[in-house]
Short mmCIF file of C-alpha atoms in Angstrom, two decimals:
data_model
loop_
_atom_site.label_atom_id
_atom_site.label_comp_id
_atom_site.label_asym_id
_atom_site.label_seq_id
_atom_site.Cartn_x
_atom_site.Cartn_y
_atom_site.Cartn_z
CA MET A 1 -15.26 8.52 -18.20
CA ASN A 2 -14.83 10.88 -21.14
CA SER A 3 -11.49 11.93 -22.60
CA SER A 4 -11.46 15.32 -20.81
CA SER A 5 -12.00 13.54 -17.46
CA VAL A 6 -9.13 11.17 -18.22
CA THR A 7 -6.88 14.10 -19.16
CA ALA A 8 -7.80 16.02 -16.00
CA THR A 9 -7.14 12.92 -13.87
CA ALA A 10 -3.74 12.36 -15.51
CA GLU A 11 -2.77 16.01 -15.07
CA ALA A 12 -3.74 15.94 -11.38
CA ALA A 13 -1.72 12.77 -10.82
CA ASP A 14 1.30 14.35 -12.56
CA LYS A 15 1.33 17.14 -9.95
CA LEU A 16 2.07 14.64 -7.21
CA ALA A 17 5.55 14.10 -5.79
CA PHE A 18 6.44 10.58 -4.65
CA SER A 19 9.22 10.08 -2.10
CA LYS A 20 10.43 8.22 0.94
CA PRO A 21 8.62 9.30 4.09
CA ALA A 22 10.31 11.36 6.78
CA VAL A 23 9.43 10.86 10.44
CA GLU A 24 7.59 14.18 10.25
CA ASP A 25 5.17 12.51 7.78
CA GLY A 26 4.03 9.98 10.39
CA ALA A 27 1.40 12.24 11.92
CA ALA A 28 -0.05 13.13 8.50
CA MET A 29 -0.21 9.43 7.57
CA TRP A 30 -2.05 8.73 10.82
CA GLU A 31 -4.44 11.64 10.21
CA LEU A 32 -5.24 10.35 6.74
CA VAL A 33 -6.05 6.91 8.20
CA ASN A 34 -7.96 8.42 11.11
CA ASN A 35 -10.25 10.20 8.61
CA SER A 36 -10.96 7.04 6.61
CA THR A 37 -12.31 3.52 6.98
CA LEU A 38 -8.81 1.99 7.07
CA ASP A 39 -7.67 -0.08 10.05
CA GLN A 40 -6.44 2.23 12.79
CA ASN A 41 -2.86 1.97 13.99
CA SER A 42 -1.07 4.20 16.46
CA VAL A 43 0.72 7.31 15.24
CA TYR A 44 3.86 5.57 16.52
CA LYS A 45 3.45 2.89 13.82
CA TYR A 46 3.66 5.50 11.05
CA ILE A 47 6.59 7.32 12.63
CA MET A 48 8.39 3.99 13.15
CA MET A 49 7.72 2.86 9.57
CA SER A 50 9.02 6.20 8.30
CA GLU A 51 12.21 5.88 10.36
CA PHE A 52 13.08 2.19 10.02
CA PHE A 53 11.38 1.17 6.76
CA ALA A 54 11.59 4.35 4.66
CA GLU A 55 13.20 2.44 1.79
CA THR A 56 10.02 0.37 1.41
CA CYS A 57 7.47 3.06 2.19
CA VAL A 58 6.26 5.78 -0.17
CA VAL A 59 4.40 9.03 0.37
CA ALA A 60 2.56 11.06 -2.26
CA LYS A 61 2.37 14.81 -1.75
CA GLU A 62 0.61 17.60 -3.56
CA ASN A 63 2.03 21.02 -2.78
CA ASP A 64 3.83 19.51 0.23
CA LYS A 65 0.57 18.10 1.63
CA LEU A 66 0.51 14.33 2.15
CA VAL A 67 -2.31 12.85 0.04
CA GLY A 68 -1.31 9.19 -0.02
CA PHE A 69 1.09 6.61 1.32
CA VAL A 70 2.05 2.98 1.30
CA THR A 71 3.77 1.26 4.23
CA ALA A 72 5.58 -1.95 3.39
CA PHE A 73 8.55 -4.08 4.38
CA ILE A 74 10.66 -6.94 3.11
CA PRO A 75 10.30 -9.93 5.45
CA PRO A 76 13.80 -10.96 6.61
CA GLU A 77 13.24 -14.61 5.71
CA ARG A 78 11.80 -13.83 2.24
CA GLN A 79 13.98 -11.27 0.48
CA ASP A 80 12.08 -11.74 -2.79
CA VAL A 81 8.84 -10.40 -1.24
CA VAL A 82 7.66 -6.94 -0.32
CA PHE A 83 4.70 -7.08 2.05
CA VAL A 84 2.31 -4.15 1.77
CA TRP A 85 0.98 -3.35 5.23
CA GLN A 86 -1.28 -0.44 4.37
CA ILE A 87 -2.18 1.94 1.57
CA GLY A 88 -3.99 5.19 2.23
CA VAL A 89 -5.19 7.81 -0.22
CA SER A 90 -7.04 10.97 0.81
CA SER A 91 -10.67 11.10 -0.27
CA ASP A 92 -10.06 13.98 -2.70
CA GLN A 93 -7.42 11.91 -4.56
CA ARG A 94 -9.32 8.64 -4.91
CA GLY A 95 -10.07 7.44 -8.40
CA LYS A 96 -7.00 9.17 -9.85
CA GLY A 97 -4.64 6.19 -9.87
CA VAL A 98 -2.65 7.36 -6.84
CA ALA A 99 -2.66 3.96 -5.11
CA SER A 100 -1.44 2.26 -8.30
CA ARG A 101 1.34 4.80 -8.68
CA LEU A 102 2.35 4.34 -5.03
CA LEU A 103 2.71 0.58 -5.62
CA GLN A 104 4.65 1.08 -8.85
CA GLU A 105 7.00 3.51 -7.09
CA LEU A 106 7.50 0.96 -4.31
CA VAL A 107 8.29 -1.91 -6.69
CA SER A 108 10.73 0.27 -8.67
CA ARG A 109 12.77 1.22 -5.58
CA ASP A 110 16.37 0.08 -5.37
CA ALA A 111 15.53 -1.61 -2.05
CA CYS A 112 13.11 -3.85 -4.00
CA ARG A 113 15.55 -4.84 -6.76
CA ASP A 114 15.42 -8.50 -5.64
CA VAL A 115 11.66 -8.47 -5.04
CA ARG A 116 9.71 -10.78 -7.33
CA PHE A 117 6.44 -10.90 -5.36
CA VAL A 118 4.16 -8.31 -3.79
CA GLU A 119 2.06 -9.64 -0.94
CA ALA A 120 -0.72 -8.10 1.10
CA THR A 121 -3.73 -9.07 3.15
CA VAL A 122 -7.15 -7.76 2.21
CA THR A 123 -10.56 -8.27 3.79
CA PRO A 124 -13.17 -10.00 1.62
CA SER A 125 -15.38 -6.87 1.57
CA ASN A 126 -12.60 -4.51 0.43
CA ASP A 127 -13.35 -4.48 -3.28
CA ALA A 128 -11.16 -1.43 -3.95
CA SER A 129 -8.00 -3.07 -2.56
CA GLN A 130 -8.76 -6.36 -4.27
CA SER A 131 -9.12 -4.49 -7.57
CA LEU A 132 -5.90 -2.56 -6.89
CA PHE A 133 -3.82 -5.72 -6.40
CA ARG A 134 -5.43 -7.53 -9.33
CA GLY A 135 -4.64 -4.46 -11.42
CA LEU A 136 -1.02 -4.60 -10.28
CA ALA A 137 -0.85 -8.21 -11.50
CA GLN A 138 -2.27 -7.12 -14.86
CA LYS A 139 0.21 -4.24 -15.12
CA TYR A 140 3.10 -6.66 -14.70
CA ASN A 141 1.37 -9.39 -16.74
CA THR A 142 1.72 -11.88 -13.92
CA GLY A 143 -0.35 -14.00 -11.56
CA CYS A 144 -2.43 -13.01 -8.57
CA HIS A 145 -2.91 -15.86 -6.12
CA VAL A 146 -5.58 -15.32 -3.45
CA GLU A 147 -6.29 -17.53 -0.47
CA GLU A 148 -7.57 -17.23 3.08
CA LEU A 149 -4.75 -16.40 5.48
CA PHE A 150 -6.23 -15.22 8.77
CA PRO A 151 -9.77 -16.47 9.45
CA GLU A 152 -11.98 -14.08 11.41
CA GLU A 153 -11.93 -16.44 14.42
CA LEU A 154 -8.35 -15.29 15.08
CA PHE A 155 -9.52 -11.76 15.83
CA PRO A 156 -10.74 -11.16 19.41
CA THR A 157 -13.55 -8.79 18.42
CA ASP A 158 -16.56 -9.32 16.19
CA ASP A 159 -15.82 -6.26 14.06
CA HIS A 160 -12.89 -7.64 12.05
CA GLU A 161 -13.30 -9.79 8.98
CA GLY A 162 -10.86 -12.50 8.10
CA GLU A 163 -7.96 -11.55 5.86
CA LEU A 164 -7.22 -12.92 2.40
CA SER A 165 -3.63 -13.25 1.25
CA PHE A 166 -2.84 -11.69 -2.13
CA ARG A 167 0.41 -12.78 -3.79
CA ILE A 168 1.27 -11.00 -7.03
CA GLY A 169 4.12 -12.31 -9.14
CA PRO A 170 6.60 -13.23 -10.23
CA ILE A 171 7.29 -9.65 -11.26
CA GLU A 172 9.78 -9.04 -14.03
CA LYS A 173 11.27 -5.54 -14.03
#
């Protein structure tokens, strides 16, 4: 990537607005997923996450159009963890650092002030997500522990890989 490409990418990313999702964003989140290779969830999931977990979810918008999101929650029994359920970035925004910025926005939220670990599950073939979470560990100069969590035998259909657990931290803010 040459310096003009880097500058153009940075300028495009600066035009994005990051915020908590509103319930009205749920349909746009679902549409983004529906037009990608991400695991499909019901539109209800995105509306529900926007209503009940807005403090730990982030949307990225360009000119009021949703172009990325992260859905996450803090498990009740582990207040020092934020679990990232799903990250979606529209195809025209990929490669611009949007997913990284979504995660950084999430970690910097007041709701995550006691969070020291970011956790997620990632399929073995999802190189982009694996790179994203390893990059988050590098950004915070911390560890990234990966292990098998849900073997593919747990899934009732043949079209779902097992899931690896990624644990990034401890994060010092």
